[in-house]
Short mmCIF file of C-alpha atoms in Angstrom, two decimals:
data_model
loop_
_atom_site.label_atom_id
_atom_site.label_comp_id
_atom_site.label_asym_id
_atom_site.label_seq_id
_atom_site.Cartn_x
_atom_site.Cartn_y
_atom_site.Cartn_z
CA UNK P 80 -12.57 38.46 9.10
CA UNK P 81 -10.68 37.13 12.12
CA UNK P 82 -10.01 33.40 12.11
CA UNK P 83 -12.21 32.15 14.93
CA UNK P 84 -11.19 29.46 17.39
CA UNK P 85 -13.37 26.60 18.56
CA UNK P 86 -15.51 26.78 21.67
CA UNK P 87 -13.06 24.55 23.56
CA UNK P 88 -10.12 26.72 22.54
CA UNK P 89 -11.89 29.84 23.76
CA UNK P 90 -12.72 28.10 27.04
CA UNK P 91 -9.07 27.15 27.50
CA UNK P 92 -7.97 30.73 26.77
CA UNK P 93 -10.51 32.06 29.25
CA UNK P 94 -9.13 29.76 31.95
CA UNK P 95 -5.61 31.16 31.42
CA UNK P 96 -6.52 34.83 31.62
CA UNK P 97 -5.13 37.03 34.37
CA UNK P 98 -7.87 39.51 35.13
CA UNK P 99 -7.08 43.05 36.33
CA UNK P 100 -8.75 43.92 39.62
CA UNK P 101 -7.44 47.30 40.81
CA UNK P 102 -7.95 50.88 39.70
CA UNK P 103 -5.36 52.28 37.30
CA UNK P 104 -4.25 55.74 38.47
CA UNK P 105 -1.07 57.68 37.71
CA UNK P 106 0.47 54.86 35.72
CA UNK P 107 -0.06 51.88 38.04
CA UNK P 108 -2.66 49.58 39.50
CA UNK P 109 -3.77 50.38 43.04
CA UNK P 110 -6.60 49.21 45.32
CA UNK P 111 -9.43 51.49 46.38
CA UNK P 112 -8.48 53.78 49.26
CA UNK P 113 -11.22 52.17 51.34
CA UNK P 114 -10.04 48.66 50.54
CA UNK P 115 -13.56 47.79 49.34
CA UNK P 116 -14.25 45.56 46.35
CA UNK P 117 -17.23 44.41 44.29
CA UNK P 118 -17.78 41.26 42.27
CA UNK P 119 -17.85 41.28 38.51
CA UNK P 120 -19.94 38.36 37.28
CA UNK P 121 -20.01 36.30 34.11
CA UNK P 122 -23.68 36.70 33.13
CA UNK P 123 -23.60 33.56 31.04
CA UNK P 124 -22.86 31.38 34.08
CA UNK P 125 -23.67 33.54 37.09
CA UNK P 126 -20.17 32.90 38.44
CA UNK P 127 -17.97 35.65 39.89
CA UNK P 128 -14.98 36.42 37.68
CA UNK P 129 -13.03 38.73 39.98
CA UNK P 130 -13.22 41.17 42.87
CA UNK P 131 -12.76 44.70 41.51
CA UNK P 132 -11.63 47.73 43.49
CA UNK P 133 -14.75 49.62 44.60
CA UNK P 134 -13.45 53.16 44.40
CA UNK P 135 -14.97 56.24 45.98
CA UNK P 136 -14.63 60.01 46.22
CA UNK P 137 -11.10 59.79 47.67
CA UNK P 138 -9.93 57.79 44.67
CA UNK P 139 -11.65 60.21 42.28
CA UNK P 140 -9.89 63.13 43.96
CA UNK P 141 -6.53 61.40 43.62
CA UNK P 142 -7.13 60.54 39.96
CA UNK P 143 -8.22 64.10 39.17
CA UNK P 144 -5.16 65.50 40.95
CA UNK P 145 -2.81 63.30 38.93
CA UNK P 146 -4.66 63.99 35.68
CA UNK P 147 -4.45 67.73 36.35
CA UNK P 148 -0.73 67.55 37.09
CA UNK P 149 -0.17 65.64 33.86
CA UNK P 150 -2.21 68.12 31.85
CA UNK P 151 -0.69 71.25 33.34
CA UNK P 152 2.94 70.15 33.02
CA UNK P 153 2.39 69.35 29.35
CA UNK P 154 3.80 65.82 29.37
CA UNK P 155 1.00 64.92 26.93
CA UNK P 156 -1.02 68.06 26.19
CA UNK P 157 1.99 69.99 24.88
CA UNK P 158 3.65 67.20 22.93
CA UNK P 159 4.04 67.85 19.24
CA UNK P 160 0.97 66.42 17.47
CA UNK P 161 3.12 63.93 15.55
CA UNK P 162 4.55 62.61 18.83
CA UNK P 163 1.08 62.00 20.23
CA UNK P 164 0.23 60.29 16.97
CA UNK P 165 3.22 57.96 17.21
CA UNK P 166 2.28 56.93 20.75
CA UNK P 167 -1.33 56.23 19.83
CA UNK P 168 -0.22 54.17 16.82
CA UNK P 169 1.95 52.07 19.16
CA UNK P 170 -1.06 51.80 21.45
CA UNK P 171 -3.21 50.47 18.60
CA UNK P 172 -0.50 47.94 17.71
CA UNK P 173 -0.43 46.68 21.30
CA UNK P 174 -4.19 46.28 21.24
CA UNK P 175 -3.84 44.33 18.01
CA UNK P 176 -1.21 42.07 19.59
CA UNK P 177 -3.54 41.41 22.54
CA UNK P 178 -6.79 41.40 20.60
CA UNK P 179 -7.80 37.82 21.36
CA UNK P 180 -7.24 38.24 25.09
CA UNK P 181 -9.37 41.40 25.02
CA UNK P 182 -12.13 39.68 23.02
CA UNK P 183 -12.41 36.78 25.48
CA UNK P 184 -12.26 39.13 28.48
CA UNK P 185 -15.03 41.25 26.95
CA UNK P 186 -17.22 38.21 26.28
CA UNK P 187 -16.77 36.82 29.79
CA UNK P 188 -17.54 40.13 31.48
CA UNK P 189 -20.52 41.24 29.40
CA UNK P 190 -22.20 38.14 27.96
CA UNK P 191 -21.46 39.36 24.43
CA UNK P 192 -20.84 36.64 21.88
CA UNK P 193 -17.22 35.91 21.08
CA UNK P 194 -18.27 36.13 17.42
CA UNK P 195 -19.15 39.80 17.83
CA UNK P 196 -16.15 40.55 20.04
CA UNK P 197 -13.71 39.00 17.57
CA UNK P 198 -15.26 40.23 14.32
CA UNK P 199 -16.63 43.64 15.30
CA UNK P 200 -15.92 45.10 18.73
CA UNK P 201 -12.17 44.58 19.01
CA UNK P 202 -11.30 45.32 15.34
CA UNK P 203 -13.43 48.48 15.40
CA UNK P 204 -11.85 49.54 18.70
CA UNK P 205 -8.39 49.31 17.14
CA UNK P 206 -9.52 51.04 13.93
CA UNK P 207 -11.04 53.89 15.95
CA UNK P 208 -7.79 54.56 17.81
CA UNK P 209 -5.73 54.41 14.62
CA UNK P 210 -8.11 56.76 12.80
CA UNK P 211 -7.96 59.40 15.52
CA UNK P 212 -4.20 58.98 15.83
CA UNK P 213 -3.71 59.60 12.13
CA UNK P 214 -5.97 62.65 12.33
CA UNK P 215 -3.93 64.44 15.01
CA UNK P 216 -1.42 66.17 12.74
CA UNK P 217 -3.88 66.79 9.90
CA UNK P 218 -6.34 69.15 11.61
CA UNK P 219 -5.65 72.77 10.74
CA UNK P 220 -6.68 75.81 12.72
CA UNK P 221 -8.01 78.90 10.94
CA UNK P 222 -7.31 82.51 10.14
CA UNK P 223 -10.43 84.64 9.89
CA UNK P 224 -11.00 87.29 7.19
CA UNK P 225 -9.83 90.42 9.01
CA UNK P 226 -8.57 93.80 7.80
CA UNK P 227 -5.01 94.37 6.61
CA UNK P 228 -4.25 95.85 10.01
CA UNK P 229 -5.18 92.69 11.91
CA UNK P 230 -4.74 88.94 11.95
CA UNK P 231 -7.31 86.84 13.77
CA UNK P 232 -6.30 83.23 14.48
CA UNK P 233 -8.88 80.68 15.62
CA UNK P 234 -7.10 77.84 17.39
CA UNK P 235 -8.15 74.67 19.18
CA UNK P 236 -6.83 73.87 22.64
CA UNK P 237 -7.49 70.68 24.63
CA UNK P 238 -10.32 71.15 27.08
CA UNK P 239 -8.28 69.76 29.99
CA UNK P 240 -9.21 67.00 32.44
CA UNK P 241 -12.08 64.92 31.10
CA UNK P 242 -14.30 62.36 32.82
CA UNK P 243 -15.38 59.56 30.48
CA UNK P 244 -18.36 57.59 31.78
CA UNK P 245 -18.95 54.35 29.88
CA UNK P 246 -21.96 52.08 29.32
CA UNK P 247 -21.89 48.32 29.78
CA UNK P 248 -23.15 47.30 26.34
CA UNK P 249 -20.01 48.10 24.30
CA UNK P 250 -17.26 48.48 26.92
CA UNK P 251 -14.28 48.40 24.56
CA UNK P 252 -15.79 50.23 21.62
CA UNK P 253 -17.30 53.05 23.69
CA UNK P 254 -13.96 53.39 25.48
CA UNK P 255 -12.27 53.83 22.10
CA UNK P 256 -14.91 56.28 20.87
CA UNK P 257 -14.04 58.51 23.83
CA UNK P 258 -10.33 58.06 24.48
CA UNK P 259 -9.47 58.19 20.75
CA UNK P 260 -10.40 61.84 20.20
CA UNK P 261 -9.81 62.91 23.84
CA UNK P 262 -6.21 61.68 23.89
CA UNK P 263 -5.63 62.87 20.34
CA UNK P 264 -6.68 66.36 21.41
CA UNK P 265 -4.18 66.32 24.30
CA UNK P 266 -6.59 65.88 27.21
CA UNK P 267 -5.99 63.87 30.38
CA UNK P 268 -8.78 61.36 31.01
CA UNK P 269 -10.42 59.61 33.94
CA UNK P 270 -12.48 56.64 32.76
CA UNK P 271 -15.38 55.41 34.84
CA UNK P 272 -16.35 52.01 33.39
CA UNK P 273 -19.73 50.46 34.11
CA UNK P 274 -19.72 48.28 37.22
CA UNK P 275 -20.86 45.30 35.17
CA UNK P 276 -17.98 45.56 32.70
CA UNK P 277 -14.78 47.02 34.14
CA UNK P 278 -12.21 44.45 33.05
CA UNK P 279 -11.24 45.52 29.55
CA UNK P 280 -10.93 49.22 30.42
CA UNK P 281 -8.46 48.33 33.18
CA UNK P 282 -6.43 46.12 30.85
CA UNK P 283 -6.43 48.75 28.08
CA UNK P 284 -5.08 51.36 30.51
CA UNK P 285 -2.11 49.10 31.24
CA UNK P 286 -1.46 48.69 27.51
CA UNK P 287 -1.69 52.47 27.06
CA UNK P 288 1.06 52.93 29.63
CA UNK P 289 3.17 50.30 27.88
CA UNK P 290 2.68 52.16 24.59
CA UNK P 291 4.12 55.34 26.08
CA UNK P 292 1.14 57.38 27.20
CA UNK P 293 2.57 59.23 30.23
CA UNK P 294 1.46 58.47 33.76
CA UNK P 295 -1.53 60.46 34.91
CA UNK P 296 -2.89 60.93 31.39
CA UNK P 297 -5.04 57.77 31.25
CA UNK P 298 -6.71 56.73 34.51
CA UNK P 299 -9.46 54.17 35.16
CA UNK P 300 -11.52 54.39 38.36
CA UNK P 301 -14.03 51.53 38.73
CA UNK P 302 -16.97 51.68 41.10
CA UNK P 303 -20.63 52.55 41.38
CA UNK P 304 -22.42 55.58 40.01
CA UNK P 305 -23.01 57.22 43.39
CA UNK P 306 -19.46 56.50 44.62
CA UNK P 307 -17.49 57.35 41.45
CA UNK P 308 -19.77 58.80 38.77
CA UNK P 309 -21.30 61.50 40.94
CA UNK P 310 -18.00 62.69 42.53
CA UNK P 311 -16.53 62.83 39.03
CA UNK P 312 -19.51 64.79 37.72
CA UNK P 313 -19.40 67.23 40.63
CA UNK P 314 -15.63 67.65 40.79
CA UNK P 315 -14.53 71.27 40.58
CA UNK P 316 -11.32 70.40 38.73
CA UNK P 317 -12.88 68.27 35.99
CA UNK P 318 -13.37 70.38 32.87
CA UNK P 319 -15.72 68.12 30.94
CA UNK P 320 -17.70 64.89 31.21
CA UNK P 321 -18.61 62.71 28.24
CA UNK P 322 -21.36 60.25 29.16
CA UNK P 323 -22.94 57.36 27.28
CA UNK P 324 -25.81 55.55 28.94
CA UNK P 325 -29.41 55.96 30.02
CA UNK P 326 -31.35 59.20 29.69
CA UNK P 327 -32.14 59.10 33.40
CA UNK P 328 -28.45 59.04 34.36
CA UNK P 329 -27.60 61.64 31.72
CA UNK P 330 -29.96 64.08 33.43
CA UNK P 331 -27.99 63.63 36.64
CA UNK P 332 -24.77 64.75 34.98
CA UNK P 333 -26.46 67.96 33.89
CA UNK P 334 -27.41 68.57 37.52
CA UNK P 335 -23.87 67.75 38.69
CA UNK P 336 -22.47 70.29 36.24
CA UNK P 337 -24.95 72.98 37.24
CA UNK P 338 -24.22 72.39 40.92
CA UNK P 339 -20.43 72.54 40.50
CA UNK P 340 -18.24 74.35 37.99
CA UNK P 341 -20.53 74.31 34.93
CA UNK P 342 -18.24 71.79 33.28
CA UNK P 343 -19.03 70.89 29.69
CA UNK P 344 -21.27 67.83 29.35
CA UNK P 345 -21.65 65.63 26.27
CA UNK P 346 -24.54 63.14 26.43
CA UNK P 347 -25.26 60.14 24.22
CA UNK P 348 -28.28 58.39 25.64
CA UNK P 349 -31.20 56.16 24.80
CA UNK P 350 -33.05 55.34 21.62
CA UNK P 351 -36.27 53.77 20.36
CA UNK P 352 -35.24 53.54 16.78
CA UNK P 353 -37.66 52.94 13.91
CA UNK P 354 -37.20 50.94 10.74
CA UNK P 355 -39.74 52.33 8.29
CA UNK P 356 -40.53 49.92 5.44
CA UNK P 357 -42.67 51.33 2.64
CA UNK P 358 -44.70 49.14 0.29
CA UNK P 359 -42.40 49.87 -2.65
CA UNK P 360 -39.27 48.55 -0.88
CA UNK P 361 -37.10 46.36 -3.09
CA UNK P 362 -35.98 42.83 -2.15
CA UNK P 363 -37.91 42.13 1.07
CA UNK P 364 -35.55 39.30 1.92
CA UNK P 365 -32.65 41.75 2.10
CA UNK P 366 -34.78 44.22 4.04
CA UNK P 367 -35.64 41.50 6.56
CA UNK P 368 -31.98 40.60 7.02
CA UNK P 369 -31.13 44.23 7.84
CA UNK P 370 -34.02 44.55 10.30
CA UNK P 371 -33.14 41.32 12.09
CA UNK P 372 -29.50 42.37 12.37
CA UNK P 373 -30.51 45.76 13.70
CA UNK P 374 -32.90 44.30 16.26
CA UNK P 375 -30.92 41.34 17.60
CA UNK P 376 -27.25 42.26 17.19
CA UNK P 377 -25.59 42.45 20.61
CA UNK P 378 -28.78 40.96 22.13
CA UNK P 379 -30.55 44.21 21.33
CA UNK P 380 -28.40 45.88 24.00
CA UNK P 381 -27.66 48.72 21.63
CA UNK P 382 -28.82 52.33 21.82
CA UNK P 383 -29.22 52.38 18.03
CA UNK P 384 -31.00 49.00 17.80
CA UNK P 385 -33.86 48.80 15.31
CA UNK P 386 -36.41 48.09 18.01
CA UNK P 387 -39.50 49.31 16.11
CA UNK P 388 -40.61 48.00 12.72
CA UNK P 389 -43.07 50.40 11.08
CA UNK P 390 -44.38 48.72 7.94
CA UNK P 391 -47.08 49.53 5.41
CA UNK P 392 -49.96 47.06 5.65
CA UNK P 393 -49.76 45.88 2.00
CA UNK P 394 -46.40 44.16 2.60
CA UNK P 395 -46.62 43.44 6.34
CA UNK P 396 -47.27 39.71 6.12
CA UNK P 397 -44.72 39.08 3.37
CA UNK P 398 -42.03 40.99 5.27
CA UNK P 399 -42.82 39.33 8.62
CA UNK P 400 -42.53 35.89 7.01
CA UNK P 401 -39.00 36.73 5.92
CA UNK P 402 -38.10 38.37 9.24
CA UNK P 403 -39.12 35.26 11.19
CA UNK P 404 -37.08 33.09 8.83
CA UNK P 405 -33.94 35.20 9.27
CA UNK P 406 -34.44 35.48 13.03
CA UNK P 407 -34.31 31.70 13.38
CA UNK P 408 -30.70 31.83 12.16
CA UNK P 409 -29.74 33.86 15.26
CA UNK P 410 -28.92 30.99 17.57
CA UNK P 411 -28.93 31.51 21.32
CA UNK P 412 -26.40 30.04 23.75
CA UNK P 413 -22.94 30.05 25.32
CA UNK P 414 -21.23 33.32 24.29
CA UNK P 415 -17.85 31.56 23.97
CA UNK P 416 -19.22 29.29 21.24
CA UNK P 417 -18.53 31.13 17.96
CA UNK P 418 -21.55 29.43 16.38
CA UNK P 419 -23.90 31.46 18.58
CA UNK P 420 -25.12 34.93 17.55
CA UNK P 421 -27.13 35.75 20.70
CA UNK P 422 -25.46 35.56 24.09
CA UNK P 423 -26.46 36.41 27.64
CA UNK P 424 -27.94 39.69 28.84
CA UNK P 425 -25.48 41.65 30.94
CA UNK P 426 -26.97 41.03 34.39
CA UNK P 427 -29.81 39.39 36.27
CA UNK P 428 -31.32 42.80 36.98
CA UNK P 429 -31.38 43.71 33.29
CA UNK P 430 -32.73 40.25 32.45
CA UNK P 431 -35.70 40.87 34.74
CA UNK P 432 -36.33 44.27 33.15
CA UNK P 433 -36.42 42.80 29.64
CA UNK P 434 -38.61 39.88 30.73
CA UNK P 435 -41.19 42.34 32.09
CA UNK P 436 -41.83 43.50 28.52
CA UNK P 437 -42.33 39.93 27.39
CA UNK P 438 -45.12 39.61 29.94
CA UNK P 439 -46.82 42.88 28.94
CA UNK P 440 -49.65 41.20 27.03
CA UNK P 441 -48.41 42.01 23.53
CA UNK P 442 -49.02 39.37 20.86
CA UNK P 443 -45.91 37.21 20.47
CA UNK P 444 -45.12 36.38 16.85
CA UNK P 445 -41.83 34.65 17.67
CA UNK P 446 -39.75 33.84 20.73
CA UNK P 447 -40.91 35.46 23.93
CA UNK P 448 -39.19 32.97 26.22
CA UNK P 449 -36.31 33.31 28.65
CA UNK P 450 -33.73 30.71 29.59
CA UNK P 451 -31.40 30.18 32.51
CA UNK P 452 -31.66 33.52 34.23
CA UNK P 453 -29.66 35.46 31.62
CA UNK P 454 -30.85 34.46 28.14
CA UNK P 455 -33.80 35.86 26.20
CA UNK P 456 -34.82 34.44 22.83
CA UNK P 457 -34.96 36.75 19.82
CA UNK P 458 -38.54 37.97 20.08
CA UNK P 459 -40.99 39.62 17.69
CA UNK P 460 -44.05 41.33 19.19
CA UNK P 461 -47.11 42.83 17.52
CA UNK P 462 -47.83 45.94 19.55
CA UNK P 463 -50.18 48.88 19.88
CA UNK P 464 -48.66 52.28 19.15
CA UNK P 465 -49.38 53.47 22.70
CA UNK P 466 -48.00 50.41 24.47
CA UNK P 467 -44.86 50.43 26.60
CA UNK P 468 -43.16 48.06 24.17
CA UNK P 469 -43.71 50.62 21.41
CA UNK P 470 -42.64 53.66 23.45
CA UNK P 471 -39.96 52.59 25.95
CA UNK P 472 -36.39 51.46 25.35
CA UNK P 473 -36.33 47.73 26.11
CA UNK P 474 -32.61 47.18 25.44
CA UNK P 475 -33.08 43.50 24.71
CA UNK P 476 -33.59 41.22 21.68
CA UNK P 477 -37.16 42.40 21.11
CA UNK P 478 -38.60 43.78 17.86
CA UNK P 479 -41.96 45.58 18.11
CA UNK P 480 -44.10 45.58 14.95
CA UNK P 481 -46.45 48.44 14.07
CA UNK P 482 -48.60 48.62 10.92
CA UNK P 483 -49.39 51.86 9.04
CA UNK P 484 -51.43 52.82 5.99
CA UNK P 485 -49.08 55.24 4.25
CA UNK P 486 -45.92 57.33 4.14
CA UNK P 487 -47.16 60.25 6.26
CA UNK P 488 -48.47 57.98 9.01
CA UNK P 489 -45.18 56.07 9.00
CA UNK P 490 -43.10 59.23 9.47
CA UNK P 491 -45.44 60.53 12.17
CA UNK P 492 -45.12 57.23 14.05
CA UNK P 493 -41.34 57.18 13.61
CA UNK P 494 -41.20 60.56 15.38
CA UNK P 495 -43.66 59.62 18.11
CA UNK P 496 -41.16 58.91 20.90
CA UNK P 497 -39.04 61.12 23.13
CA UNK P 498 -35.90 59.72 21.50
CA UNK P 499 -34.13 60.61 18.26
CA UNK P 500 -30.91 58.65 17.93
CA UNK P 501 -31.14 56.55 14.76
CA UNK P 502 -33.62 55.39 12.14
CA UNK P 503 -33.84 53.48 8.87
CA UNK P 504 -36.11 53.87 5.88
CA UNK P 505 -36.55 51.24 3.16
CA UNK P 506 -38.03 52.30 -0.19
CA UNK P 507 -37.20 52.18 -3.90
CA UNK P 508 -38.51 55.74 -4.36
CA UNK P 509 -35.57 58.14 -4.12
CA UNK P 510 -37.79 61.16 -3.44
CA UNK P 511 -39.56 59.39 -0.54
CA UNK P 512 -36.20 58.19 0.79
CA UNK P 513 -34.86 61.74 0.99
CA UNK P 514 -38.12 63.23 2.23
CA UNK P 515 -38.33 60.58 4.93
CA UNK P 516 -34.69 60.91 5.94
CA UNK P 517 -35.13 64.67 6.36
CA UNK P 518 -38.45 64.40 8.17
CA UNK P 519 -37.37 61.80 10.74
CA UNK P 520 -35.97 63.51 13.84
CA UNK P 521 -32.85 61.43 14.44
CA UNK P 522 -29.10 61.97 14.43
CA UNK P 523 -28.48 59.18 11.91
CA UNK P 524 -30.92 57.99 9.24
CA UNK P 525 -29.88 55.11 6.99
CA UNK P 526 -31.57 54.39 3.68
CA UNK P 527 -32.19 50.79 2.60
CA UNK P 528 -29.89 49.45 5.31
CA UNK P 529 -29.31 49.30 9.05
CA UNK P 530 -26.20 51.00 10.37
CA UNK P 531 -24.57 53.87 12.21
CA UNK P 532 -22.33 55.17 9.44
CA UNK P 533 -18.64 54.65 10.17
CA UNK P 534 -15.70 56.31 11.89
CA UNK P 535 -15.85 59.23 9.41
CA UNK P 536 -19.48 60.19 10.21
CA UNK P 537 -20.75 61.92 13.37
CA UNK P 538 -22.87 59.80 15.72
CA UNK P 539 -25.28 61.28 18.24
CA UNK P 540 -28.90 62.07 18.81
CA UNK P 541 -31.78 64.52 18.77
CA UNK P 542 -34.28 65.14 21.55
CA UNK P 543 -33.70 63.01 24.67
CA UNK P 544 -31.14 60.83 22.91
CA UNK P 545 -28.46 63.38 23.75
CA UNK P 546 -26.66 66.58 22.85
CA UNK P 547 -23.46 68.52 23.42
CA UNK P 548 -21.28 66.78 20.87
CA UNK P 549 -20.86 63.81 18.59
CA UNK P 550 -18.85 60.60 18.66
CA UNK P 551 -16.77 59.60 15.62
CA UNK P 552 -15.53 61.82 12.77
CA UNK P 553 -13.72 65.14 13.11
CA UNK P 554 -16.69 66.35 15.16
CA UNK P 555 -15.50 64.10 17.98
CA UNK P 556 -12.20 66.00 18.14
CA UNK P 557 -14.04 69.29 18.42
CA UNK P 558 -15.91 68.25 21.54
CA UNK P 559 -12.64 67.67 23.44
CA UNK P 560 -11.24 71.07 22.49
CA UNK P 561 -12.08 74.69 23.13
CA UNK P 562 -11.85 77.42 20.50
CA UNK P 563 -9.66 80.41 21.23
CA UNK P 564 -9.44 83.60 19.18
CA UNK P 565 -6.01 85.27 19.05
CA UNK P 566 -6.33 88.82 17.71
CA UNK P 567 -3.18 90.55 16.49
CA UNK P 568 -3.02 94.27 15.82
CA UNK P 569 -0.67 95.01 12.93
CA UNK P 570 -1.45 98.71 12.60
CA UNK P 571 1.25 101.37 12.82
CA UNK P 572 1.91 102.68 16.30
CA UNK P 573 0.77 106.10 15.12
CA UNK P 574 -2.68 104.79 14.24
CA UNK P 575 -5.28 105.57 16.84
CA UNK P 576 -7.68 102.86 15.79
CA UNK P 577 -8.22 100.11 18.24
CA UNK P 578 -8.93 96.58 16.98
#
C-alpha cells in the first residue's frame, strides 16, 4: 500500500499544483476555438479550481482531422507491436513518477477521498496500462482450417479513430480502461472527459506525449455533452465510440451512430446491483464488511455498487446489526484527510438528486442526513420492492434493504430491474452459489465477496447496463479492432476450382 501523507501535507501539495486548463490536440495544449471556458469546481469546498477550455464542434473537427492523419500515416497504428509496447511502458512509468500529483488532482476535482485515489485509483490506472502494454506483442491472429489448396488468415486490425467518452466517477481509471486497449491496438483516440472532472485526463495526455506517443494519437477535448459529445458521436470520420455513463446518455450515442456513419458503439452504463445473502451464509461479520464496502466505496458513485441488499428473513436482523457496525467505520469528511473513507459527492446537482431519495419516505435504519451541500452520510434504508429506492440507480452512499423468504424469491428480486451489470451472492452451499450465479442476469457475479474481478476478466453488463464490448481482459482489445479474413488460393493455375 502507498505510504500516505498527512492531511496538511496533502493540502500543501494541492496548493502547489499547476492545473491544466486547455484542450490537448495534436500534441499540444490549445484553447477552445471559441475562446469559451467553464469552471471546474472542488465539490468538497464549492470553490472554483480552474477555468477549462469549453470546446465545441470546431474543436472536435480539428481533433478528428489530426487523429485521422495520425492513424492513416501509420505513425502509431503501423508501428511494430513491440515498439508500441515500449512506449506504453514508458507512459506507465511516467504516471508512476507523477502518481501523487495525479491522486491529489483527482481528489480535488471529483471529491473522491485521497485514500481511494492513492491506494486504488492511481495504482490500478498504472497497472491497467502496463497490462495492456505487455499484451500487445502476445496476441496471435489465426489460421482457419481450410483445404490444402487454400490458406485463410483471420487478422485483427485497429478500428481507426475512436471517441472515448468518460464518466465523472472514476476519471483516471475509466480513462485507463479505454486508452489502454485502444492505444495498444493501434487506434488514435479523442477523449471527451466529463465536465465535472477534466483535469487528470488533460494532464495524462501531456505525460503520454512525453512518453513518446506521437502527436495526434492521443487527444483530449473537454466540454459539455451537447457541444463535444454529440459532435463526436455524429462525426462521419469517427469509426467507433466507447461510452461509460448513464443509460439515458448511452441511448443518445446509439441515435448519433444511426444518424451518421453507423460507427461502432460500446456502452457501459448504469446498474442497480444486488447482494443476495442466503440464510446459510458463513461468517456474517465478513459478509457485512463486503456489503458495506460495495455500497459506500467511492461514495456509492459506482456503477457496480452493491446498492440492494436482498437477505433471507431468518438472518436479516443479525446481518443488519453487523452492517450498521461496519458502516460506522466509514467516516465522512474532507477528502484530502486520509483518515476519511467517504468524501464529497461530485457536484451540487448530483447532491440534490441523491438527497431526493433520502426524502422518499423509506424507513431510515442509519444515516439519512446531508452536510454542507456536498456530503451525504452512509445511509441504510428499509424499502419496498416497488419503491424508487429499490428500482432506480441512486449513485450515492445509500444501501436499500429488501427481505425475502427463500432462494427463488431472492433470485427473482435480484433480476427485477432493467439493469444487469454486477451482483453478489453469499452462501455456504456450493450448488446454490453456482445456480444463483447462473440465474442472475448480470455481466459479473461474485460469490461470497464484492468485486468486479480484475484486469484479466471482462467487465460489462446485460440488459440496459450496456452492450457492444467489454472493458478489461483480452476482450477489451477485441472491441478496438476489426476482424479481417485474408483468403489465399494455393491451387495450381490449371485447376478450375474457385475458392
